[in-house]
Tab-separated table of C-alpha atoms (C1' of nucleotides) in Angstrom:
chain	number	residue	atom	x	y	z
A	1	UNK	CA	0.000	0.000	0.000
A	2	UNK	CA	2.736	2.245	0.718
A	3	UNK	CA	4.743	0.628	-2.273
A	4	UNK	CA	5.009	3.373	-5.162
A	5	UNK	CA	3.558	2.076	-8.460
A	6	UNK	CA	6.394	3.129	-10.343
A	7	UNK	CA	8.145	0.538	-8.087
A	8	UNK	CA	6.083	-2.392	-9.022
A	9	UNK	CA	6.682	-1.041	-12.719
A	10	UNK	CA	10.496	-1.180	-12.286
A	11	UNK	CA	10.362	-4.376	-10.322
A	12	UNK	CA	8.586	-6.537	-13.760
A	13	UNK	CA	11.249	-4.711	-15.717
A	14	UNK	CA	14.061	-5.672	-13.620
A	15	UNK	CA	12.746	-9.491	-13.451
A	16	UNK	CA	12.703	-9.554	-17.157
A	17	UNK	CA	16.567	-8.160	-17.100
A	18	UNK	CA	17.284	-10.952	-14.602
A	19	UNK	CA	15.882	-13.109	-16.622
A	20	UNK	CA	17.432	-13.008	-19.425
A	21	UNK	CA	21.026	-12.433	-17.639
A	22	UNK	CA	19.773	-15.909	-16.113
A	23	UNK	CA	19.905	-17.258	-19.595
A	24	UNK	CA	23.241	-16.107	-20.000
A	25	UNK	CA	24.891	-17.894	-17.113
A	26	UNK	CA	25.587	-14.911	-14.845
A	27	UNK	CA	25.141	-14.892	-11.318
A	28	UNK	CA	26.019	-12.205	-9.510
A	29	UNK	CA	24.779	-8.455	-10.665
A	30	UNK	CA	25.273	-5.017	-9.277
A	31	UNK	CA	22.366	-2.431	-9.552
A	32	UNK	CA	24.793	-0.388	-12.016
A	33	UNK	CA	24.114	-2.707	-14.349
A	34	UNK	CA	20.459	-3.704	-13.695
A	35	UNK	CA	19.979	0.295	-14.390
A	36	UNK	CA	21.900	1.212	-16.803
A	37	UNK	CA	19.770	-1.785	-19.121
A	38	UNK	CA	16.500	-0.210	-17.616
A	39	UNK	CA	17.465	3.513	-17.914
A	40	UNK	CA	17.348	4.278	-14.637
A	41	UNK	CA	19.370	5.293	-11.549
A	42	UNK	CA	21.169	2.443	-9.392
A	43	UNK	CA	19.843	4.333	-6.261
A	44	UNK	CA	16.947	3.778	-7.713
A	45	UNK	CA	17.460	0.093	-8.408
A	46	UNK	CA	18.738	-0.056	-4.488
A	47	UNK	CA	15.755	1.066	-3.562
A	48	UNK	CA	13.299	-0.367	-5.312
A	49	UNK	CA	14.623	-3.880	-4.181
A	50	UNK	CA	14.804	-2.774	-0.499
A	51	UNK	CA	10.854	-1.989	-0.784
A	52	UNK	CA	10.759	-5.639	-2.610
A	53	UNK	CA	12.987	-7.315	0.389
A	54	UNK	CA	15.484	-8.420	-1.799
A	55	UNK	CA	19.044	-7.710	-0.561
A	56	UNK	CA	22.375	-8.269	-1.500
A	57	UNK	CA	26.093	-7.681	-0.323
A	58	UNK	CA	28.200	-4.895	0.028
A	59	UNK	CA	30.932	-4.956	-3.013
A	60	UNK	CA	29.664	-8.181	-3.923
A	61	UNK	CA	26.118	-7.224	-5.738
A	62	UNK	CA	23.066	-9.225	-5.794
A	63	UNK	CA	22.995	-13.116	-6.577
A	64	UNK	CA	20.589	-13.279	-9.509
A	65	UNK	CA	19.407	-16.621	-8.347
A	66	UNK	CA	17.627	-15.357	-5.041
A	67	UNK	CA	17.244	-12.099	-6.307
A	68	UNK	CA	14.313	-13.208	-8.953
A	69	UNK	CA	12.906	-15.463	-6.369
A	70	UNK	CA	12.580	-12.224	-4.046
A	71	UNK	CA	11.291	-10.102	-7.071
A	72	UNK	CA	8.504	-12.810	-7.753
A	73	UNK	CA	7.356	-13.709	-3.753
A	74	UNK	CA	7.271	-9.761	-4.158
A	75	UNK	CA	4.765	-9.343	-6.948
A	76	UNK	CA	3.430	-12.629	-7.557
A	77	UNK	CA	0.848	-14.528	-5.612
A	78	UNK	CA	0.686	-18.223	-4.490
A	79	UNK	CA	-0.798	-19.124	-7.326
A	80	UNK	CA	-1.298	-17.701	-11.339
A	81	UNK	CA	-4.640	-15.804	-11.344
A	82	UNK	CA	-5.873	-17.192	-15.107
A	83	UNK	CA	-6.116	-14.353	-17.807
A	84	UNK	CA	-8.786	-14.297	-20.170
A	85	UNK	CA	-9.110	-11.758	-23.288
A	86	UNK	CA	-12.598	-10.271	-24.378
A	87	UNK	CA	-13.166	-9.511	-28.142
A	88	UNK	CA	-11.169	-11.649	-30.752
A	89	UNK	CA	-10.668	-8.645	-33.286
A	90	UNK	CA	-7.365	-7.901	-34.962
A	91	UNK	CA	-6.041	-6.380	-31.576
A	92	UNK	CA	-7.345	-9.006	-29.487
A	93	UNK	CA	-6.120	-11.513	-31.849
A	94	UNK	CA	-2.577	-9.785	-31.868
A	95	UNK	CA	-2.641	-9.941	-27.689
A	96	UNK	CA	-3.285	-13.697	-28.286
A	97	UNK	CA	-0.515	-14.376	-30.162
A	98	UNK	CA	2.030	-11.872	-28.354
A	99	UNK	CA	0.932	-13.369	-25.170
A	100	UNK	CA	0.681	-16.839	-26.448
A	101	UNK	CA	4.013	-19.049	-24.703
A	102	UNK	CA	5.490	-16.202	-23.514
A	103	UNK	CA	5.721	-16.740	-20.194
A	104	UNK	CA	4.383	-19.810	-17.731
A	105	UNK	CA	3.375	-17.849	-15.487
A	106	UNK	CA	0.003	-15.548	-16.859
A	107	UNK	CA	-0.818	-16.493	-20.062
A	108	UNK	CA	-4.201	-16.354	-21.641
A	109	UNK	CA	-6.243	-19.260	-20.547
A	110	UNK	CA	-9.562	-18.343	-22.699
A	111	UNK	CA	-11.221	-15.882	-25.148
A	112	UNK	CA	-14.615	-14.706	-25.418
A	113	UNK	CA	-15.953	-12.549	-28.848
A	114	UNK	CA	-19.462	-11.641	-29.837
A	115	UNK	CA	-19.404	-12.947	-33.290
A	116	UNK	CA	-19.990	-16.667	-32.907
A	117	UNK	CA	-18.405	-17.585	-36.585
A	118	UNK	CA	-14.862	-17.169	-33.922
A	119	UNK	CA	-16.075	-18.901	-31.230
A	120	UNK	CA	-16.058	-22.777	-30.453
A	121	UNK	CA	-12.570	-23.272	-31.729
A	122	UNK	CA	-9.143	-22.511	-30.886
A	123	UNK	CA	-7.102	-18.780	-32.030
A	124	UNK	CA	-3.340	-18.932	-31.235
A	125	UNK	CA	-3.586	-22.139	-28.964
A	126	UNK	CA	-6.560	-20.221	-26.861
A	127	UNK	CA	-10.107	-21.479	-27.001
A	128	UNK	CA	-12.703	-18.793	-27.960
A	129	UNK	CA	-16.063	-19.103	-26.143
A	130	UNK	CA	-19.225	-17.233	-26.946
A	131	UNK	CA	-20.179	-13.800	-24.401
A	132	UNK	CA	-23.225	-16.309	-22.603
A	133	UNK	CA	-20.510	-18.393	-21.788
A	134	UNK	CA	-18.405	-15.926	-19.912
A	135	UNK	CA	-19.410	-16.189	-16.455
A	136	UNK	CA	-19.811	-19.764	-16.591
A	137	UNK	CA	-15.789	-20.392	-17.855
A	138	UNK	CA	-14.592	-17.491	-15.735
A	139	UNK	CA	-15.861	-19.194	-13.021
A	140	UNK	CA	-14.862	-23.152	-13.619
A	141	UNK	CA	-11.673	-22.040	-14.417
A	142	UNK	CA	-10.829	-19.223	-11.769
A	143	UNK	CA	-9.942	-16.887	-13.880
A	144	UNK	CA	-8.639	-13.439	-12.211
A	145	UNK	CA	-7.615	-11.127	-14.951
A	146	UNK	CA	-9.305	-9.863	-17.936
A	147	UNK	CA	-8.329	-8.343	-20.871
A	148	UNK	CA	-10.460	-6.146	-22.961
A	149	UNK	CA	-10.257	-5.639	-26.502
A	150	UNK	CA	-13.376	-4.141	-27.706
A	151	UNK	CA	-15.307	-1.385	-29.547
A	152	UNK	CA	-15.178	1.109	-27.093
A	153	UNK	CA	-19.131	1.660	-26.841
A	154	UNK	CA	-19.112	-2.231	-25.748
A	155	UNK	CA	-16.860	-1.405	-23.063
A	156	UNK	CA	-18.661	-0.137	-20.432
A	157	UNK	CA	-20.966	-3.218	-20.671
A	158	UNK	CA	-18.324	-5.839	-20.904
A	159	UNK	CA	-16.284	-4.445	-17.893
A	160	UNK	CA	-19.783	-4.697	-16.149
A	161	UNK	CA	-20.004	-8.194	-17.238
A	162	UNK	CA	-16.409	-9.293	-16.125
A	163	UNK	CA	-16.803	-7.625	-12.802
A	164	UNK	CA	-19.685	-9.254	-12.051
A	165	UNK	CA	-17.712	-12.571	-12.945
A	166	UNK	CA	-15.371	-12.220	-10.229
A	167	UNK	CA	-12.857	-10.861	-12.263
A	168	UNK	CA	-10.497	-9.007	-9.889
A	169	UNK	CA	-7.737	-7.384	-12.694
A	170	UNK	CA	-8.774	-5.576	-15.979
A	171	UNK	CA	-6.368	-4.137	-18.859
A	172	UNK	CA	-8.450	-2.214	-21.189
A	173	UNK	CA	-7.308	-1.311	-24.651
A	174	UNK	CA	-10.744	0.496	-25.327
A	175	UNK	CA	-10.065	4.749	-25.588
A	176	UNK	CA	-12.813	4.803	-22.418
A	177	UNK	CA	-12.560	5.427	-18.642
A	178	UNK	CA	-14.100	2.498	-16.923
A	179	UNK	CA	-16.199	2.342	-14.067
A	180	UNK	CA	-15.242	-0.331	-12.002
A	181	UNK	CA	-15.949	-1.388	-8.152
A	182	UNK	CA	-13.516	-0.597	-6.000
A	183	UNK	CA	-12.317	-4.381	-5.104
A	184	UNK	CA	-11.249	-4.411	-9.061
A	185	UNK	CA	-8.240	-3.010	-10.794
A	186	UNK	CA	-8.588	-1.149	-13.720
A	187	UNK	CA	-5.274	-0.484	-15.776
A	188	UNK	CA	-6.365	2.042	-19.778
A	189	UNK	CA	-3.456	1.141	-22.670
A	190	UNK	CA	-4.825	4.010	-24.340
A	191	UNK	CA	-3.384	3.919	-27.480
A	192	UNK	CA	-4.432	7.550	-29.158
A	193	UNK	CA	-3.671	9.164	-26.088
A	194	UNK	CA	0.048	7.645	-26.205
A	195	UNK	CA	0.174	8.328	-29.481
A	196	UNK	CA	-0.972	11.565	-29.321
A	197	UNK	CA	1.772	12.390	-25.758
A	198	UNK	CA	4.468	11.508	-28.334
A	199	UNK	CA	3.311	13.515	-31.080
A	200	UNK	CA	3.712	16.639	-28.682
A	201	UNK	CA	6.923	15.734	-27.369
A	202	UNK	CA	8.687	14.904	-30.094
A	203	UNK	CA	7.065	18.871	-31.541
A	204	UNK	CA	9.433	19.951	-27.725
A	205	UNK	CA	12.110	18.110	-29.303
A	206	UNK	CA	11.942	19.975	-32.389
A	207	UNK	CA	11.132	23.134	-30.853
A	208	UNK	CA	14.425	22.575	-28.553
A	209	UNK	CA	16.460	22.033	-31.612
A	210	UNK	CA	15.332	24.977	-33.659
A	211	UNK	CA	15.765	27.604	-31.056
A	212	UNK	CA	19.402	25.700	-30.707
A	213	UNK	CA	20.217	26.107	-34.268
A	214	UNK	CA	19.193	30.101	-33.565
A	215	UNK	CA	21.305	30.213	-30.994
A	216	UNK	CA	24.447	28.924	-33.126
A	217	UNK	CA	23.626	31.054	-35.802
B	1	UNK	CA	9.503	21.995	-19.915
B	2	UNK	CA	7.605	23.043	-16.464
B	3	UNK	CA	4.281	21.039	-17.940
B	4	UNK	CA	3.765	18.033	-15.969
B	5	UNK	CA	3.779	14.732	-18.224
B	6	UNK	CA	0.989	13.474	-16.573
B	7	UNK	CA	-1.000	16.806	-17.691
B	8	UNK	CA	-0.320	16.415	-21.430
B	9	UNK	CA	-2.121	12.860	-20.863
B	10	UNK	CA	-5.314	14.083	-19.290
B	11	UNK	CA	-5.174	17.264	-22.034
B	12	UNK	CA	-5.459	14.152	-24.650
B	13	UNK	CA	-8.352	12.695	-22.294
B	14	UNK	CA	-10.104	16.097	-22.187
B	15	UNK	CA	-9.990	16.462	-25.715
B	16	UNK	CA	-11.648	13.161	-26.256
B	17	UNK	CA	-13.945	13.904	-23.914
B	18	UNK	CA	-15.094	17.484	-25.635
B	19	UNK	CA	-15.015	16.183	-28.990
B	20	UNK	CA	-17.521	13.386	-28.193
B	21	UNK	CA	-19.461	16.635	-26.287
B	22	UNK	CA	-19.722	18.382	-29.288
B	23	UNK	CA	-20.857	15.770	-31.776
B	24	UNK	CA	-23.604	15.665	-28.609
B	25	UNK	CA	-24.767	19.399	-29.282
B	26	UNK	CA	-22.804	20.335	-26.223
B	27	UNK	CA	-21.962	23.817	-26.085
B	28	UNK	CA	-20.823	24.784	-22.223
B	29	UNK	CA	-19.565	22.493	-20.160
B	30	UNK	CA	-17.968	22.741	-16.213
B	31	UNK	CA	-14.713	21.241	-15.064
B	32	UNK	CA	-16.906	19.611	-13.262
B	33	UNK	CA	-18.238	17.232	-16.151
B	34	UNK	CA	-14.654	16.644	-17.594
B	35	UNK	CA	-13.544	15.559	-14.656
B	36	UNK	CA	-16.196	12.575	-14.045
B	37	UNK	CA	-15.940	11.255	-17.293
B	38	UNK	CA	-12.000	11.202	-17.233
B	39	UNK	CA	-12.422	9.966	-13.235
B	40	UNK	CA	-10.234	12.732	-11.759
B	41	UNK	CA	-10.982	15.629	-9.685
B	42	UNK	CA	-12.505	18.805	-10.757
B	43	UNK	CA	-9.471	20.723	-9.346
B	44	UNK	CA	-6.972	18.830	-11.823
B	45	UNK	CA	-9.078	19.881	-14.523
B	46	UNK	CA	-8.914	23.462	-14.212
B	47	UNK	CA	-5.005	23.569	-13.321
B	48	UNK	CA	-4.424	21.608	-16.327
B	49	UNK	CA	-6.748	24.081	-18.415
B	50	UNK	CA	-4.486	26.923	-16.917
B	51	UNK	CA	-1.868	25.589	-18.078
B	52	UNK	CA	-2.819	24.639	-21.682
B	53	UNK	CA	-3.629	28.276	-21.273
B	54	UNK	CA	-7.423	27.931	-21.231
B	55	UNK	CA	-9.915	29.363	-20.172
B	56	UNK	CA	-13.771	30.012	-18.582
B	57	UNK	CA	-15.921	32.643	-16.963
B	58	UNK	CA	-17.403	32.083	-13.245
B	59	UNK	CA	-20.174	29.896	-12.349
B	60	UNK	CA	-20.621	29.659	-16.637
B	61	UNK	CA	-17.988	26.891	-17.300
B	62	UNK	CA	-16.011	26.515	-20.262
B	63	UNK	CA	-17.009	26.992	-24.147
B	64	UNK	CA	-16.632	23.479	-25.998
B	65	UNK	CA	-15.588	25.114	-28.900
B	66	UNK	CA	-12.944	27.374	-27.818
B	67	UNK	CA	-11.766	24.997	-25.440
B	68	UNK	CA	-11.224	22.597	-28.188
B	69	UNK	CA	-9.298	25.684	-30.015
B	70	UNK	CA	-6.867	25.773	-26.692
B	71	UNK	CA	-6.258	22.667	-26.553
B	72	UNK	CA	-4.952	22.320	-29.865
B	73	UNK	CA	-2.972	24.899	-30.394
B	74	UNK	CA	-0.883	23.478	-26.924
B	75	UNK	CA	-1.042	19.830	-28.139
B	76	UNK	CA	-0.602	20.026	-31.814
B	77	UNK	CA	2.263	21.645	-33.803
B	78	UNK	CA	1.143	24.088	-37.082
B	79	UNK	CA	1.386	20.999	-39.282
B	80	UNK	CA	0.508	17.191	-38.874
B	81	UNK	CA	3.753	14.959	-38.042
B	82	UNK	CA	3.572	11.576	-40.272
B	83	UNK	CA	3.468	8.559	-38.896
B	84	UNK	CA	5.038	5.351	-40.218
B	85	UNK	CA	4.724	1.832	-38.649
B	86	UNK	CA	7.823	-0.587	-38.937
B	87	UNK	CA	6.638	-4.741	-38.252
B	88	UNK	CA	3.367	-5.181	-39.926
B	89	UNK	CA	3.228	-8.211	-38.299
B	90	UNK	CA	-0.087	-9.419	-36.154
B	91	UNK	CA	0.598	-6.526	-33.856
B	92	UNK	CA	1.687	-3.576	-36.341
B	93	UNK	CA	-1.622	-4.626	-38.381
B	94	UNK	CA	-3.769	-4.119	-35.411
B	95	UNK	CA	-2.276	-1.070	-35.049
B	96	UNK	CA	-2.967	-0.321	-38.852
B	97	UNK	CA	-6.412	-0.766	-38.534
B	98	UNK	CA	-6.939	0.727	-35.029
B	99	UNK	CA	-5.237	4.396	-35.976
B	100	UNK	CA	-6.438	4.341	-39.528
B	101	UNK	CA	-9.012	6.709	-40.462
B	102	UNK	CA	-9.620	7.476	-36.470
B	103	UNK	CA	-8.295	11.144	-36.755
B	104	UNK	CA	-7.329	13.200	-39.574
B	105	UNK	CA	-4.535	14.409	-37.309
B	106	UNK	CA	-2.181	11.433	-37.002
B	107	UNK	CA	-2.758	8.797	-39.154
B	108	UNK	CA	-0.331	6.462	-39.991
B	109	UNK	CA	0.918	6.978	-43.921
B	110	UNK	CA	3.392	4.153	-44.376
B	111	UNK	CA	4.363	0.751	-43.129
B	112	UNK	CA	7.650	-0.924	-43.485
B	113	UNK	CA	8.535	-5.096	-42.912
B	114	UNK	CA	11.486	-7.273	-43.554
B	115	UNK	CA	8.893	-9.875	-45.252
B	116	UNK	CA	9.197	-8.838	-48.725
B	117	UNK	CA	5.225	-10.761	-49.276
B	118	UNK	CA	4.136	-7.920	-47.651
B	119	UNK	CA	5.483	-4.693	-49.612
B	120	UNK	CA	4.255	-3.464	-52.714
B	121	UNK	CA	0.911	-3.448	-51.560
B	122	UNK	CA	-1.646	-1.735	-49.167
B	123	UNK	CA	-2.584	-2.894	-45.556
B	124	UNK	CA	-5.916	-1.418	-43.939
B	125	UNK	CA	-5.294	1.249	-46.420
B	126	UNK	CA	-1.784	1.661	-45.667
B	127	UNK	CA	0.846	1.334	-48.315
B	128	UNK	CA	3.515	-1.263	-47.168
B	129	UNK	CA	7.539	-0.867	-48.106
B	130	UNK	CA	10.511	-2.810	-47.666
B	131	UNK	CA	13.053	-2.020	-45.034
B	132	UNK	CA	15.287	-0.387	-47.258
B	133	UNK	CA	12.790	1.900	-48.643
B	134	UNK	CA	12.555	3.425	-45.162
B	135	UNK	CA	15.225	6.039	-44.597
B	136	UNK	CA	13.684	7.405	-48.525
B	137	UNK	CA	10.317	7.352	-47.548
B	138	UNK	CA	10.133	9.016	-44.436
B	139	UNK	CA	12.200	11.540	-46.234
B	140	UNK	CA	10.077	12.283	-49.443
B	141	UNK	CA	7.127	12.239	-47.211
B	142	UNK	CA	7.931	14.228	-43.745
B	143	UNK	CA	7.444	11.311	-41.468
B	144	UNK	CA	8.213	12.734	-38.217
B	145	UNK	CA	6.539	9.794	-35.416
B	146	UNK	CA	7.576	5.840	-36.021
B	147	UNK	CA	5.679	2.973	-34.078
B	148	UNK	CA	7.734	0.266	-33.819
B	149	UNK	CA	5.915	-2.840	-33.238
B	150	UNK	CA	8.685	-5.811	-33.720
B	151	UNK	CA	10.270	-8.127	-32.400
B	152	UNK	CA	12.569	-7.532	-29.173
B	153	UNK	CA	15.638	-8.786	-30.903
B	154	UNK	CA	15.563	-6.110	-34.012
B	155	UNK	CA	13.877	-3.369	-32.008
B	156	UNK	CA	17.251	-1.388	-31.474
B	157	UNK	CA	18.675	-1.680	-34.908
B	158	UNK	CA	15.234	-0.717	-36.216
B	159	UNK	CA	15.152	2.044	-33.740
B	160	UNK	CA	18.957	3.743	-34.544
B	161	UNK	CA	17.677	3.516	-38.269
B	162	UNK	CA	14.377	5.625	-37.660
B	163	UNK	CA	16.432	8.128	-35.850
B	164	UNK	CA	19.193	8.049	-38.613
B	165	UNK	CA	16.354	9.221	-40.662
B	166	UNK	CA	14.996	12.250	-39.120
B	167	UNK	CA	12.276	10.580	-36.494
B	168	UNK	CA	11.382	12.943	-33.798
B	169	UNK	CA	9.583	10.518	-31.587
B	170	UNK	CA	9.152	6.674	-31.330
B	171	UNK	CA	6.464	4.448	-29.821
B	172	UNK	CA	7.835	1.266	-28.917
B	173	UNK	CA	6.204	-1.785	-28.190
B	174	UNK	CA	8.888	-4.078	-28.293
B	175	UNK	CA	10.045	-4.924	-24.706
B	176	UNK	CA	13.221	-3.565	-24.689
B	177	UNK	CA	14.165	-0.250	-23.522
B	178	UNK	CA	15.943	1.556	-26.277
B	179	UNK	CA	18.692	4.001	-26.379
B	180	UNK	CA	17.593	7.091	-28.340
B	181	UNK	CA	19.600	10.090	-28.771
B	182	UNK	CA	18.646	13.010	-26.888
B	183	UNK	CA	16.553	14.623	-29.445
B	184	UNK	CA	14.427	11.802	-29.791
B	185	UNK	CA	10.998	11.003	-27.553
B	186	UNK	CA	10.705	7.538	-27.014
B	187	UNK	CA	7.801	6.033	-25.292
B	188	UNK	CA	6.876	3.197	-24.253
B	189	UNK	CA	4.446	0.417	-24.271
B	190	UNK	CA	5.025	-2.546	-22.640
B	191	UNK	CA	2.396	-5.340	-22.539
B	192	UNK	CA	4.127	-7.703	-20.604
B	193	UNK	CA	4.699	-5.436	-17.839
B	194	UNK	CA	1.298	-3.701	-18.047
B	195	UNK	CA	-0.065	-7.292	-17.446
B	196	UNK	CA	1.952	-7.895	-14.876
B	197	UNK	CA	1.119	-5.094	-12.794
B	198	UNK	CA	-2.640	-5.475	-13.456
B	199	UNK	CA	-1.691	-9.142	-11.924
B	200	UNK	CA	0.123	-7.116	-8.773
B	201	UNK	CA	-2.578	-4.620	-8.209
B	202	UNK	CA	-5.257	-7.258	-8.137
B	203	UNK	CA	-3.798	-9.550	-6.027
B	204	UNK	CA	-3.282	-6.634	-3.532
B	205	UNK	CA	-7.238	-5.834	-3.919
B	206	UNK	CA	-7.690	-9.799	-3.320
B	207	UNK	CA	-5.914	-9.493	-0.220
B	208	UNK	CA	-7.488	-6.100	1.592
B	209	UNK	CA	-10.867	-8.041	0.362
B	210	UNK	CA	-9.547	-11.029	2.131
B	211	UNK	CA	-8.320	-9.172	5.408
B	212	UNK	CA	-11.801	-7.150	5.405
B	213	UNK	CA	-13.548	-10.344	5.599
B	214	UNK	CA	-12.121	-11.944	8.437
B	215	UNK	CA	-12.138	-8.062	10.205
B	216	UNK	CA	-16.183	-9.024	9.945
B	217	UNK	CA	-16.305	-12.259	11.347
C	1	DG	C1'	38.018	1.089	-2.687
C	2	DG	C1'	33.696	0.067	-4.131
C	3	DG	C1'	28.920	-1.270	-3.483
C	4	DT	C1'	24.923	-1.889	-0.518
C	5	DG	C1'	21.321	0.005	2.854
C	6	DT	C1'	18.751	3.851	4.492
C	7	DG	C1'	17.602	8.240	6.792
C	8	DA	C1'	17.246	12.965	5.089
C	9	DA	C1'	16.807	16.481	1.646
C	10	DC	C1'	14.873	17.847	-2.616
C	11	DG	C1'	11.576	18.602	-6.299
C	12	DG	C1'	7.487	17.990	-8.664
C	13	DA	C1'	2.558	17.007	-8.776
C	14	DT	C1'	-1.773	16.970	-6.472
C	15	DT	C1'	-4.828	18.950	-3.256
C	16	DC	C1'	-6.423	22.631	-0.424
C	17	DA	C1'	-8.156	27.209	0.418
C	18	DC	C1'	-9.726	31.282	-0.846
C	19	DA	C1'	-10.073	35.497	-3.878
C	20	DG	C1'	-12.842	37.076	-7.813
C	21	DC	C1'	-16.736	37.205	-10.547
C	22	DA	C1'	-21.432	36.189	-12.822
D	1	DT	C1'	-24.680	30.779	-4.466
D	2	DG	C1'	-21.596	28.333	-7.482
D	3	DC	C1'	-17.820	28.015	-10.480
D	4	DT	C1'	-13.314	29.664	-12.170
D	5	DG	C1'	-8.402	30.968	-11.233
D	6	DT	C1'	-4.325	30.591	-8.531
D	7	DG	C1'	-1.015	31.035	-4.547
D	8	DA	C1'	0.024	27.941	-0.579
D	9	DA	C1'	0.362	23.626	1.590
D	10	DT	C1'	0.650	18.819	1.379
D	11	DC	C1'	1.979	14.508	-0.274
D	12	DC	C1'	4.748	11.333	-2.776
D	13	DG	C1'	8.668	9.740	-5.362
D	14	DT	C1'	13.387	10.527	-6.506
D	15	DT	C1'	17.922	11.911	-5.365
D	16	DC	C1'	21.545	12.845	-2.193
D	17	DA	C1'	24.712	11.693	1.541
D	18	DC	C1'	26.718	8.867	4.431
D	19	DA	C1'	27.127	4.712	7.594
D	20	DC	C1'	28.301	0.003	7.025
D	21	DC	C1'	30.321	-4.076	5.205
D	22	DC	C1'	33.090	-6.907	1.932
DNA sequence: GGGTGTGAACGGATTCACAGCA
DNA sequence: TGCTGTGAATCCGTTCACACCC
């Protein structure tokens, strides 16, 4: 409750680092180098696995070993909460297959779409129900997380749908502010609005750069 | 430089929000309003308006129209920034088809793969080029934004390329931090995090739920 | 020396409180 | 009275500084 969400960001990025120095047979890391492949500080890497629990030793870094088993009794529970996606469109059918063997640990156990020419067989290794059948599966196989992919005047009445499912996690790709009860978690991808944030950054970038090509002249 | 990140997002929101207003016949509308539909507090709205350099009268809200007129001329530069897509893979083609034709303002006007089946011809609308077409391209045609939706291993070299070629800001969904010279934006979007955090957050929501029930026995 | 662990200082963003106005 | 506009205060996250240990 007191942990900073930016830390819970920084802790999934520094698992997947860990990972994947894992994979290349090192075991001992100092948080230099865990920052410097995250962009970030290594006070900041220090920190963030203090708040996690994780610890290592002085001039002798962190053991990557017990390091990612801190990181995960950190963030992840006893058990995988299942994962299913809503709306089997070309997004939804892209978060399939991106999230499709990725990782053991939360992958996408079912999908549900309206149009019932998708449902009843299999789309990137996930079965694809029909929306009537939503509670029902959500419920046999304890799913926790849901992932929405619709339309976003569907939204609203999907989310409504899920919550009342039990769902306890949502990621919606849909350009709309859900309402949600406050036992659920509600995390927008809004993808115009990113889109849009970089559009008028990059314009400061280029704004920067002009004024600094004035100033030469 | 002294606007906070997090206002340029909600200015995006806002904008949303008062576009779908008008097409509603909305003409006035209170900070109020905004801030319900974008679920933040009235306050926020009208410090964020200040700063965007907005404005309303006293107890009569803000004009829809002329707020729409502020808004853009903070957000948006005097000409539209292109937008090309590199991986038109499952991902990059749900991106086609979720940006295309959803503004005028930023729409994506080229797409560029290493699969040479998929150049020479149009996806959702999109004309599709090789890779070495690219640095040409967003040349001739003032591409100024790239969305880089491929895989984790190429992301970099794809990235150093779009900046060799005059990009001003990248959106990256590859998950892989990238190393952008300083006049480049880079933002970005990482599923695999997002979804883990969603997993973090509602675990933590399982747990007060949890502690709350045994508080009432 | 060099790196970890952590209290303390700093800075930035949100929230509060109130002045001003229809 | 009710909403806008904005300085002041608060809160939160990052950064600094230094004690401690190898």
């Amino acid at each position: 409750v007191s942990v900073p969400e930016k830390t819970v960001e920084r802790l999934c990025l520094y698992r997947r680092v860990l990972h994947q120095l894992r994979t290349e047979g090192v075991e001992v890391v100092f948080s230099r180098a865990i920052a410097d492949r995250v962009h970030v500080r290594s006070h900041q890497v220090r920190r963030d696995l203090m708040i996690a629990g994780a610890s290592g030793v002085p001039n002798g870094g962190y053991a990557v070993r017990t390091l990612l088993e801190d990181i995960a009794s950190f963030l992840d529970g006893p058990r995988s909460p299942g994962v299913c996606l809503v709306g089997a469109g070309r997004l939804g059918q892209a978060l399939l297959s991106y999230f499709s063997g990725r990782w053991r640990w939360l992958g996408i156990t079912a999908a549900f779409d309206r149009d019932a020419s998708k449902c009843g067989r299999h789309i990137s290794g996930c079965p694809c129900y029909t929306m009537d059948e939503m509670a029902a599966v959500i419920g046999e196989r304890g799913i926790g997380l849901g992932i929405l992919a619709v339309p976003a005047e569907e939204a609203q009445a999907v989310c409504d749908e899920l919550c009342a499912s039990g769902i306890r996690g949502l990621l919606n790709f849909a350009p709309v502010r859900l309402r949600v009860p406050s036992a659920v978690y509600c995390e927008d991808v809004d993808l115009t609005m990113v889109l849009e944030k970089v559009a008028y950054y990059a314009r400061c970038e280029e704004e920067v750069e002009e004024t600094r090509g004035k100033a030469e002249v």
